[in-house]
PDB file of N, CA and C in Angstrom:
ATOM      1  N   MET A  18       0.827  -1.272   0.148  1.00 67.00           N
ATOM      2  CA  MET A  18       0.023   0.172   0.074  1.00 67.00           C
ATOM      3  C   MET A  18       0.820   1.466  -0.110  1.00 67.00           C
ATOM      4  N   GLN A  19       1.680   1.072   0.478  1.00 78.00           N
ATOM      5  CA  GLN A  19       2.911   2.342   0.638  1.00 78.00           C
ATOM      6  C   GLN A  19       3.618   2.483  -0.793  1.00 78.00           C
ATOM      7  N   ASN A  20       3.862   1.249  -1.397  1.00 88.00           N
ATOM      8  CA  ASN A  20       4.698   1.915  -2.582  1.00 88.00           C
ATOM      9  C   ASN A  20       3.548   2.318  -3.815  1.00 88.00           C
ATOM     10  N   ILE A  21       2.306   1.971  -3.564  1.00 90.00           N
ATOM     11  CA  ILE A  21       1.271   2.696  -4.536  1.00 90.00           C
ATOM     12  C   ILE A  21       1.144   4.059  -4.380  1.00 90.00           C
ATOM     13  N   ARG A  22       1.224   4.217  -2.942  1.00 91.00           N
ATOM     14  CA  ARG A  22       0.707   5.812  -2.331  1.00 91.00           C
ATOM     15  C   ARG A  22       1.768   6.351  -3.060  1.00 91.00           C
ATOM     16  N   SER A  23       3.429   6.116  -2.724  1.00 92.00           N
ATOM     17  CA  SER A  23       4.300   6.847  -3.158  1.00 92.00           C
ATOM     18  C   SER A  23       4.633   6.967  -4.945  1.00 92.00           C
ATOM     19  N   LEU A  24       4.014   5.945  -5.254  1.00 93.00           N
ATOM     20  CA  LEU A  24       4.084   6.100  -6.830  1.00 93.00           C
ATOM     21  C   LEU A  24       2.908   6.532  -7.469  1.00 93.00           C
ATOM     22  N   PHE A  25       1.713   6.867  -6.633  1.00 94.00           N
ATOM     23  CA  PHE A  25       0.533   8.217  -6.731  1.00 94.00           C
ATOM     24  C   PHE A  25       1.201   9.306  -6.735  1.00 94.00           C
ATOM     25  N   ILE A  26       1.860   9.610  -5.475  1.00 94.00           N
ATOM     26  CA  ILE A  26       2.452  10.922  -5.436  1.00 94.00           C
ATOM     27  C   ILE A  26       3.400  11.401  -6.298  1.00 94.00           C
ATOM     28  N   ALA A  27       4.103  10.207  -6.795  1.00 95.00           N
ATOM     29  CA  ALA A  27       5.408  10.970  -7.680  1.00 95.00           C
ATOM     30  C   ALA A  27       4.594  11.118  -9.228  1.00 95.00           C
ATOM     31  N   LEU A  28       4.245  10.300  -9.641  1.00 96.00           N
ATOM     32  CA  LEU A  28       3.163  10.688 -10.925  1.00 96.00           C
ATOM     33  C   LEU A  28       2.138  11.855 -10.667  1.00 96.00           C
ATOM     34  N   ALA A  29       1.857  12.378  -9.767  1.00 96.00           N
ATOM     35  CA  ALA A  29       1.144  13.734  -9.478  1.00 96.00           C
ATOM     36  C   ALA A  29       2.069  14.671  -9.386  1.00 96.00           C
ATOM     37  N   GLY A  30       3.219  14.432  -8.704  1.00 96.00           N
ATOM     38  CA  GLY A  30       4.339  15.836  -8.783  1.00 96.00           C
ATOM     39  C   GLY A  30       4.786  15.886 -10.417  1.00 96.00           C
ATOM     40  N   ILE A  31       5.048  14.947 -11.134  1.00 97.00           N
ATOM     41  CA  ILE A  31       5.872  14.828 -12.114  1.00 97.00           C
ATOM     42  C   ILE A  31       4.273  15.409 -13.235  1.00 97.00           C
ATOM     43  N   THR A  32       3.286  15.307 -13.037  1.00 97.00           N
ATOM     44  CA  THR A  32       2.482  15.693 -13.862  1.00 97.00           C
ATOM     45  C   THR A  32       2.143  16.981 -13.521  1.00 97.00           C
ATOM     46  N   VAL A  33       2.221  17.538 -12.481  1.00 97.00           N
ATOM     47  CA  VAL A  33       2.030  18.921 -11.981  1.00 97.00           C
ATOM     48  C   VAL A  33       3.498  19.811 -12.726  1.00 97.00           C
ATOM     49  N   PHE A  34       4.535  19.179 -12.696  1.00 97.00           N
ATOM     50  CA  PHE A  34       5.686  19.778 -12.933  1.00 97.00           C
ATOM     51  C   PHE A  34       5.632  19.966 -14.464  1.00 97.00           C
ATOM     52  N   ALA A  35       5.189  18.881 -15.434  1.00 97.00           N
ATOM     53  CA  ALA A  35       4.974  19.014 -16.701  1.00 97.00           C
ATOM     54  C   ALA A  35       3.990  20.044 -17.398  1.00 97.00           C
ATOM     55  N   ALA A  36       2.623  19.980 -16.241  1.00 97.00           N
ATOM     56  CA  ALA A  36       1.899  21.306 -16.607  1.00 97.00           C
ATOM     57  C   ALA A  36       2.123  22.668 -16.599  1.00 97.00           C
ATOM     58  N   LEU A  37       3.319  22.589 -15.518  1.00 97.00           N
ATOM     59  CA  LEU A  37       3.573  24.082 -15.508  1.00 97.00           C
ATOM     60  C   LEU A  37       4.724  24.247 -16.223  1.00 97.00           C
ATOM     61  N   ALA A  38       5.516  23.446 -16.831  1.00 97.00           N
ATOM     62  CA  ALA A  38       6.474  23.697 -17.722  1.00 97.00           C
ATOM     63  C   ALA A  38       5.737  24.210 -19.161  1.00 97.00           C
ATOM     64  N   LEU A  39       4.910  23.129 -19.278  1.00 97.00           N
ATOM     65  CA  LEU A  39       4.023  23.396 -20.465  1.00 97.00           C
ATOM     66  C   LEU A  39       3.396  24.853 -20.749  1.00 97.00           C
ATOM     67  N   PHE A  40       2.885  25.226 -19.405  1.00 97.00           N
ATOM     68  CA  PHE A  40       2.281  26.580 -19.625  1.00 97.00           C
ATOM     69  C   PHE A  40       3.463  27.732 -19.514  1.00 97.00           C
ATOM     70  N   THR A  41       4.235  27.586 -18.962  1.00 97.00           N
ATOM     71  CA  THR A  41       5.460  28.382 -19.200  1.00 97.00           C
ATOM     72  C   THR A  41       6.343  28.787 -20.420  1.00 97.00           C
ATOM     73  N   VAL A  42       6.245  27.684 -21.262  1.00 97.00           N
ATOM     74  CA  VAL A  42       6.608  27.258 -22.730  1.00 97.00           C
ATOM     75  C   VAL A  42       5.594  28.087 -23.393  1.00 97.00           C
ATOM     76  N   SER A  43       4.477  27.935 -23.151  1.00 97.00           N
ATOM     77  CA  SER A  43       3.536  28.453 -24.139  1.00 97.00           C
ATOM     78  C   SER A  43       2.809  29.678 -23.665  1.00 97.00           C
ATOM     79  N   LEU A  44       3.519  30.412 -22.570  1.00 97.00           N
ATOM     80  CA  LEU A  44       3.013  31.846 -22.072  1.00 97.00           C
ATOM     81  C   LEU A  44       4.623  32.302 -22.902  1.00 97.00           C
ATOM     82  N   THR A  45       5.446  32.081 -22.771  1.00 97.00           N
ATOM     83  CA  THR A  45       6.642  32.560 -23.681  1.00 97.00           C
ATOM     84  C   THR A  45       6.428  32.571 -24.915  1.00 97.00           C
ATOM     85  N   LEU A  46       5.671  31.576 -25.808  1.00 97.00           N
ATOM     86  CA  LEU A  46       5.572  31.841 -27.237  1.00 97.00           C
ATOM     87  C   LEU A  46       4.792  32.850 -27.563  1.00 97.00           C
ATOM     88  N   ALA A  47       3.575  32.973 -26.338  1.00 97.00           N
ATOM     89  CA  ALA A  47       2.539  33.729 -26.816  1.00 97.00           C
ATOM     90  C   ALA A  47       3.068  35.438 -26.711  1.00 97.00           C
ATOM     91  N   VAL A  48       3.970  35.631 -25.709  1.00 97.00           N
ATOM     92  CA  VAL A  48       4.720  36.875 -25.385  1.00 97.00           C
ATOM     93  C   VAL A  48       5.419  37.287 -26.765  1.00 97.00           C
ATOM     94  N   GLY A  49       6.414  36.332 -27.088  1.00 97.00           N
ATOM     95  CA  GLY A  49       7.428  36.689 -28.437  1.00 97.00           C
ATOM     96  C   GLY A  49       6.404  36.409 -29.546  1.00 97.00           C
ATOM     97  N   GLY A  50       5.537  36.045 -29.768  1.00 96.00           N
ATOM     98  CA  GLY A  50       4.624  36.093 -31.017  1.00 96.00           C
ATOM     99  C   GLY A  50       4.060  37.284 -31.114  1.00 96.00           C
ATOM    100  N   ILE A  51       3.496  38.176 -29.772  1.00 97.00           N
ATOM    101  CA  ILE A  51       2.914  39.209 -30.045  1.00 97.00           C
ATOM    102  C   ILE A  51       4.096  40.786 -29.946  1.00 97.00           C
ATOM    103  N   LEU A  52       5.350  40.312 -29.447  1.00 97.00           N
ATOM    104  CA  LEU A  52       6.223  41.191 -29.573  1.00 97.00           C
ATOM    105  C   LEU A  52       6.973  41.248 -30.990  1.00 97.00           C
ATOM    106  N   THR A  53       6.668  39.894 -31.760  1.00 97.00           N
ATOM    107  CA  THR A  53       7.473  39.932 -33.062  1.00 97.00           C
ATOM    108  C   THR A  53       6.180  40.753 -33.709  1.00 97.00           C
ATOM    109  N   VAL A  54       4.905  40.432 -33.552  1.00 96.00           N
ATOM    110  CA  VAL A  54       3.770  40.999 -34.520  1.00 96.00           C
ATOM    111  C   VAL A  54       4.225  42.634 -34.360  1.00 96.00           C
ATOM    112  N   ILE A  55       4.033  43.246 -33.015  1.00 95.00           N
ATOM    113  CA  ILE A  55       4.497  44.525 -32.864  1.00 95.00           C
ATOM    114  C   ILE A  55       5.391  45.110 -33.500  1.00 95.00           C
ATOM    115  N   MET A  56       6.790  44.531 -33.671  1.00 94.00           N
ATOM    116  CA  MET A  56       7.904  44.692 -34.136  1.00 94.00           C
ATOM    117  C   MET A  56       7.836  44.945 -35.799  1.00 94.00           C
ATOM    118  N   VAL A  57       7.162  43.823 -36.123  1.00 93.00           N
ATOM    119  CA  VAL A  57       6.877  43.711 -37.779  1.00 93.00           C
ATOM    120  C   VAL A  57       5.889  45.000 -38.537  1.00 93.00           C
ATOM    121  N   GLY A  58       4.990  45.223 -37.204  1.00 90.00           N
ATOM    122  CA  GLY A  58       4.160  46.228 -38.023  1.00 90.00           C
ATOM    123  C   GLY A  58       4.407  47.509 -37.772  1.00 90.00           C
ATOM    124  N   ARG A  59       5.895  47.874 -36.620  1.00 89.00           N
ATOM    125  CA  ARG A  59       6.078  49.112 -36.391  1.00 89.00           C
ATOM    126  C   ARG A  59       7.254  49.209 -37.736  1.00 89.00           C
ATOM    127  N   ALA A  60       7.685  48.264 -38.166  1.00 86.00           N
ATOM    128  CA  ALA A  60       8.958  48.391 -39.382  1.00 86.00           C
ATOM    129  C   ALA A  60       8.275  48.418 -40.178  1.00 86.00           C
ATOM    130  N   ILE A  61       7.112  48.053 -40.748  1.00 86.00           N
ATOM    131  CA  ILE A  61       6.354  48.303 -42.153  1.00 86.00           C
ATOM    132  C   ILE A  61       5.565  49.862 -41.904  1.00 86.00           C
ATOM    133  N   SER A  62       5.179  49.870 -40.773  1.00 83.00           N
ATOM    134  CA  SER A  62       4.602  51.463 -40.716  1.00 83.00           C
ATOM    135  C   SER A  62       5.410  52.381 -40.960  1.00 83.00           C
ATOM    136  N   LEU A  63       6.815  52.508 -40.237  1.00 77.00           N
ATOM    137  CA  LEU A  63       7.941  53.438 -40.613  1.00 77.00           C
ATOM    138  C   LEU A  63       8.189  53.288 -41.926  1.00 77.00           C
ATOM    139  N   ARG A  64       8.405  52.094 -42.768  1.00 75.00           N
ATOM    140  CA  ARG A  64       9.028  51.940 -44.264  1.00 75.00           C
ATOM    141  C   ARG A  64       7.881  52.645 -45.024  1.00 75.00           C
ATOM    142  N   MET A  65       6.681  52.499 -44.517  1.00 73.00           N
ATOM    143  CA  MET A  65       5.399  53.337 -45.684  1.00 73.00           C
ATOM    144  C   MET A  65       5.559  54.469 -45.656  1.00 73.00           C
ATOM    145  N   LYS A  66       6.091  55.184 -44.546  1.00 71.00           N
ATOM    146  CA  LYS A  66       5.898  56.603 -44.710  1.00 71.00           C
ATOM    147  C   LYS A  66       7.096  57.540 -45.571  1.00 71.00           C
ATOM    148  N   PRO A  67       6.723  58.158 -46.520  1.00 72.00           N
ATOM    149  CA  PRO A  67       7.861  58.663 -47.368  1.00 72.00           C
ATOM    150  C   PRO A  67       8.369  59.829 -46.759  1.00 72.00           C
ATOM    151  N   ALA A  68       9.706  60.106 -47.200  1.00 71.00           N
ATOM    152  CA  ALA A  68      10.482  60.861 -46.868  1.00 71.00           C
ATOM    153  C   ALA A  68      10.384  62.200 -47.773  1.00 71.00           C
ATOM    154  N   PRO A  69      10.351  63.179 -47.273  1.00 74.00           N
ATOM    155  CA  PRO A  69       9.878  64.761 -47.748  1.00 74.00           C
ATOM    156  C   PRO A  69      11.366  64.694 -48.821  1.00 74.00           C
ATOM    157  N   VAL A  70      10.857  65.194 -49.941  1.00 74.00           N
ATOM    158  CA  VAL A  70      12.184  65.399 -51.116  1.00 74.00           C
ATOM    159  C   VAL A  70      11.810  66.774 -51.511  1.00 74.00           C
ATOM    160  N   ARG A  71      13.006  67.476 -51.384  1.00 71.00           N
ATOM    161  CA  ARG A  71      13.041  68.941 -51.966  1.00 71.00           C
ATOM    162  C   ARG A  71      14.044  68.723 -53.145  1.00 71.00           C
ATOM    163  N   ALA A  72      13.330  69.146 -54.634  1.00 67.00           N
ATOM    164  CA  ALA A  72      14.109  69.187 -55.567  1.00 67.00           C
ATOM    165  C   ALA A  72      13.730  70.479 -56.504  1.00 67.00           C
ATOM    166  N   LYS A  73      14.626  71.007 -57.279  1.00 65.00           N
ATOM    167  CA  LYS A  73      14.410  72.060 -58.066  1.00 65.00           C
ATOM    168  C   LYS A  73      14.973  71.527 -59.468  1.00 65.00           C
ATOM    169  N   ALA A  74      14.318  72.149 -60.506  1.00 62.00           N
ATOM    170  CA  ALA A  74      14.537  71.407 -61.811  1.00 62.00           C
ATOM    171  C   ALA A  74      15.802  72.249 -62.245  1.00 62.00           C
ATOM    172  N   ASN A  75      16.079  73.498 -61.995  1.00 63.00           N
ATOM    173  CA  ASN A  75      17.582  73.967 -62.586  1.00 63.00           C
ATOM    174  C   ASN A  75      18.728  73.751 -61.699  1.00 63.00           C
ATOM    175  N   GLY A  76      18.650  73.081 -60.697  1.00 57.00           N
ATOM    176  CA  GLY A  76      19.854  72.623 -59.614  1.00 57.00           C
ATOM    177  C   GLY A  76      20.469  73.864 -58.849  1.00 57.00           C
ATOM    178  N   GLN A  77      20.088  74.809 -59.121  1.00 62.00           N
ATOM    179  CA  GLN A  77      20.569  76.049 -58.077  1.00 62.00           C
ATOM    180  C   GLN A  77      19.480  76.147 -57.033  1.00 62.00           C
ATOM    181  N   ARG A  78      20.055  76.654 -55.807  1.00 65.00           N
ATOM    182  CA  ARG A  78      19.401  76.752 -54.758  1.00 65.00           C
ATOM    183  C   ARG A  78      19.374  78.274 -54.716  1.00 65.00           C
ATOM    184  N   GLU A  79      18.169  78.538 -54.111  1.00 74.00           N
ATOM    185  CA  GLU A  79      18.162  80.364 -53.830  1.00 74.00           C
ATOM    186  C   GLU A  79      18.653  80.532 -52.556  1.00 74.00           C
ATOM    187  N   MET A  80      19.402  81.594 -52.446  1.00 78.00           N
ATOM    188  CA  MET A  80      19.480  82.162 -50.767  1.00 78.00           C
ATOM    189  C   MET A  80      18.433  82.151 -50.207  1.00 78.00           C
ATOM    190  N   ARG A  81      18.502  82.090 -48.885  1.00 82.00           N
ATOM    191  CA  ARG A  81      17.158  82.063 -48.224  1.00 82.00           C
ATOM    192  C   ARG A  81      17.755  82.973 -47.017  1.00 82.00           C
ATOM    193  N   VAL A  82      17.009  84.204 -46.563  1.00 84.00           N
ATOM    194  CA  VAL A  82      17.524  84.977 -45.336  1.00 84.00           C
ATOM    195  C   VAL A  82      15.926  85.066 -44.742  1.00 84.00           C
ATOM    196  N   TRP A  83      16.233  85.105 -43.424  1.00 82.00           N
ATOM    197  CA  TRP A  83      15.129  85.251 -42.510  1.00 82.00           C
ATOM    198  C   TRP A  83      15.534  85.710 -41.145  1.00 82.00           C
ATOM    199  N   ASN A  84      14.706  86.226 -40.285  1.00 84.00           N
ATOM    200  CA  ASN A  84      15.077  86.791 -39.009  1.00 84.00           C
ATOM    201  C   ASN A  84      14.328  85.518 -37.832  1.00 84.00           C
ATOM    202  N   ASP A  85      14.958  84.933 -36.939  1.00 81.00           N
ATOM    203  CA  ASP A  85      14.315  84.250 -36.256  1.00 81.00           C
ATOM    204  C   ASP A  85      14.178  84.741 -34.633  1.00 81.00           C
ATOM    205  N   GLY A  86      14.358  85.994 -34.660  1.00 82.00           N
ATOM    206  CA  GLY A  86      14.197  86.832 -33.110  1.00 82.00           C
ATOM    207  C   GLY A  86      15.370  86.949 -32.252  1.00 82.00           C
ATOM    208  N   ARG A  87      16.450  86.120 -32.885  1.00 84.00           N
ATOM    209  CA  ARG A  87      17.613  86.313 -32.314  1.00 84.00           C
ATOM    210  C   ARG A  87      18.655  86.650 -33.130  1.00 84.00           C
ATOM    211  N   GLY A  88      18.543  86.849 -34.217  1.00 83.00           N
ATOM    212  CA  GLY A  88      19.536  87.541 -35.289  1.00 83.00           C
ATOM    213  C   GLY A  88      19.106  87.284 -36.784  1.00 83.00           C
ATOM    214  N   THR A  89      19.753  87.481 -37.688  1.00 83.00           N
ATOM    215  CA  THR A  89      19.384  87.160 -38.966  1.00 83.00           C
ATOM    216  C   THR A  89      20.421  86.005 -39.494  1.00 83.00           C
ATOM    217  N   ILE A  90      19.686  84.840 -40.259  1.00 81.00           N
ATOM    218  CA  ILE A  90      20.113  83.579 -40.744  1.00 81.00           C
ATOM    219  C   ILE A  90      20.182  83.851 -42.014  1.00 81.00           C
ATOM    220  N   ILE A  91      21.309  83.185 -42.801  1.00 79.00           N
ATOM    221  CA  ILE A  91      21.293  83.401 -44.116  1.00 79.00           C
ATOM    222  C   ILE A  91      21.964  81.836 -44.368  1.00 79.00           C
ATOM    223  N   ASP A  92      20.774  81.384 -45.201  1.00 76.00           N
ATOM    224  CA  ASP A  92      21.144  80.165 -45.674  1.00 76.00           C
ATOM    225  C   ASP A  92      21.668  80.002 -47.209  1.00 76.00           C
ATOM    226  N   LEU A  93      23.009  79.360 -47.556  1.00 68.00           N
ATOM    227  CA  LEU A  93      23.347  79.555 -48.825  1.00 68.00           C
ATOM    228  C   LEU A  93      23.186  78.349 -49.219  1.00 68.00           C
TER     229      LEU A  93
END
């Protein structure tokens, strides 16, 4: 009787340990999957935003002069 009880307790302990290990692995995979989806979505959304481009047909830039309140700025 003592051997059967010990065997049952050992099997119950192994089952609980396996269930907790399975839960930990599944939770890790779920969090990893969520983070992967967020990172991919962020990378795609940043790639879809076009960068502003300033171009002129003649290739020469005009000189810009303005005053920002602290002094005159001349952009050549």
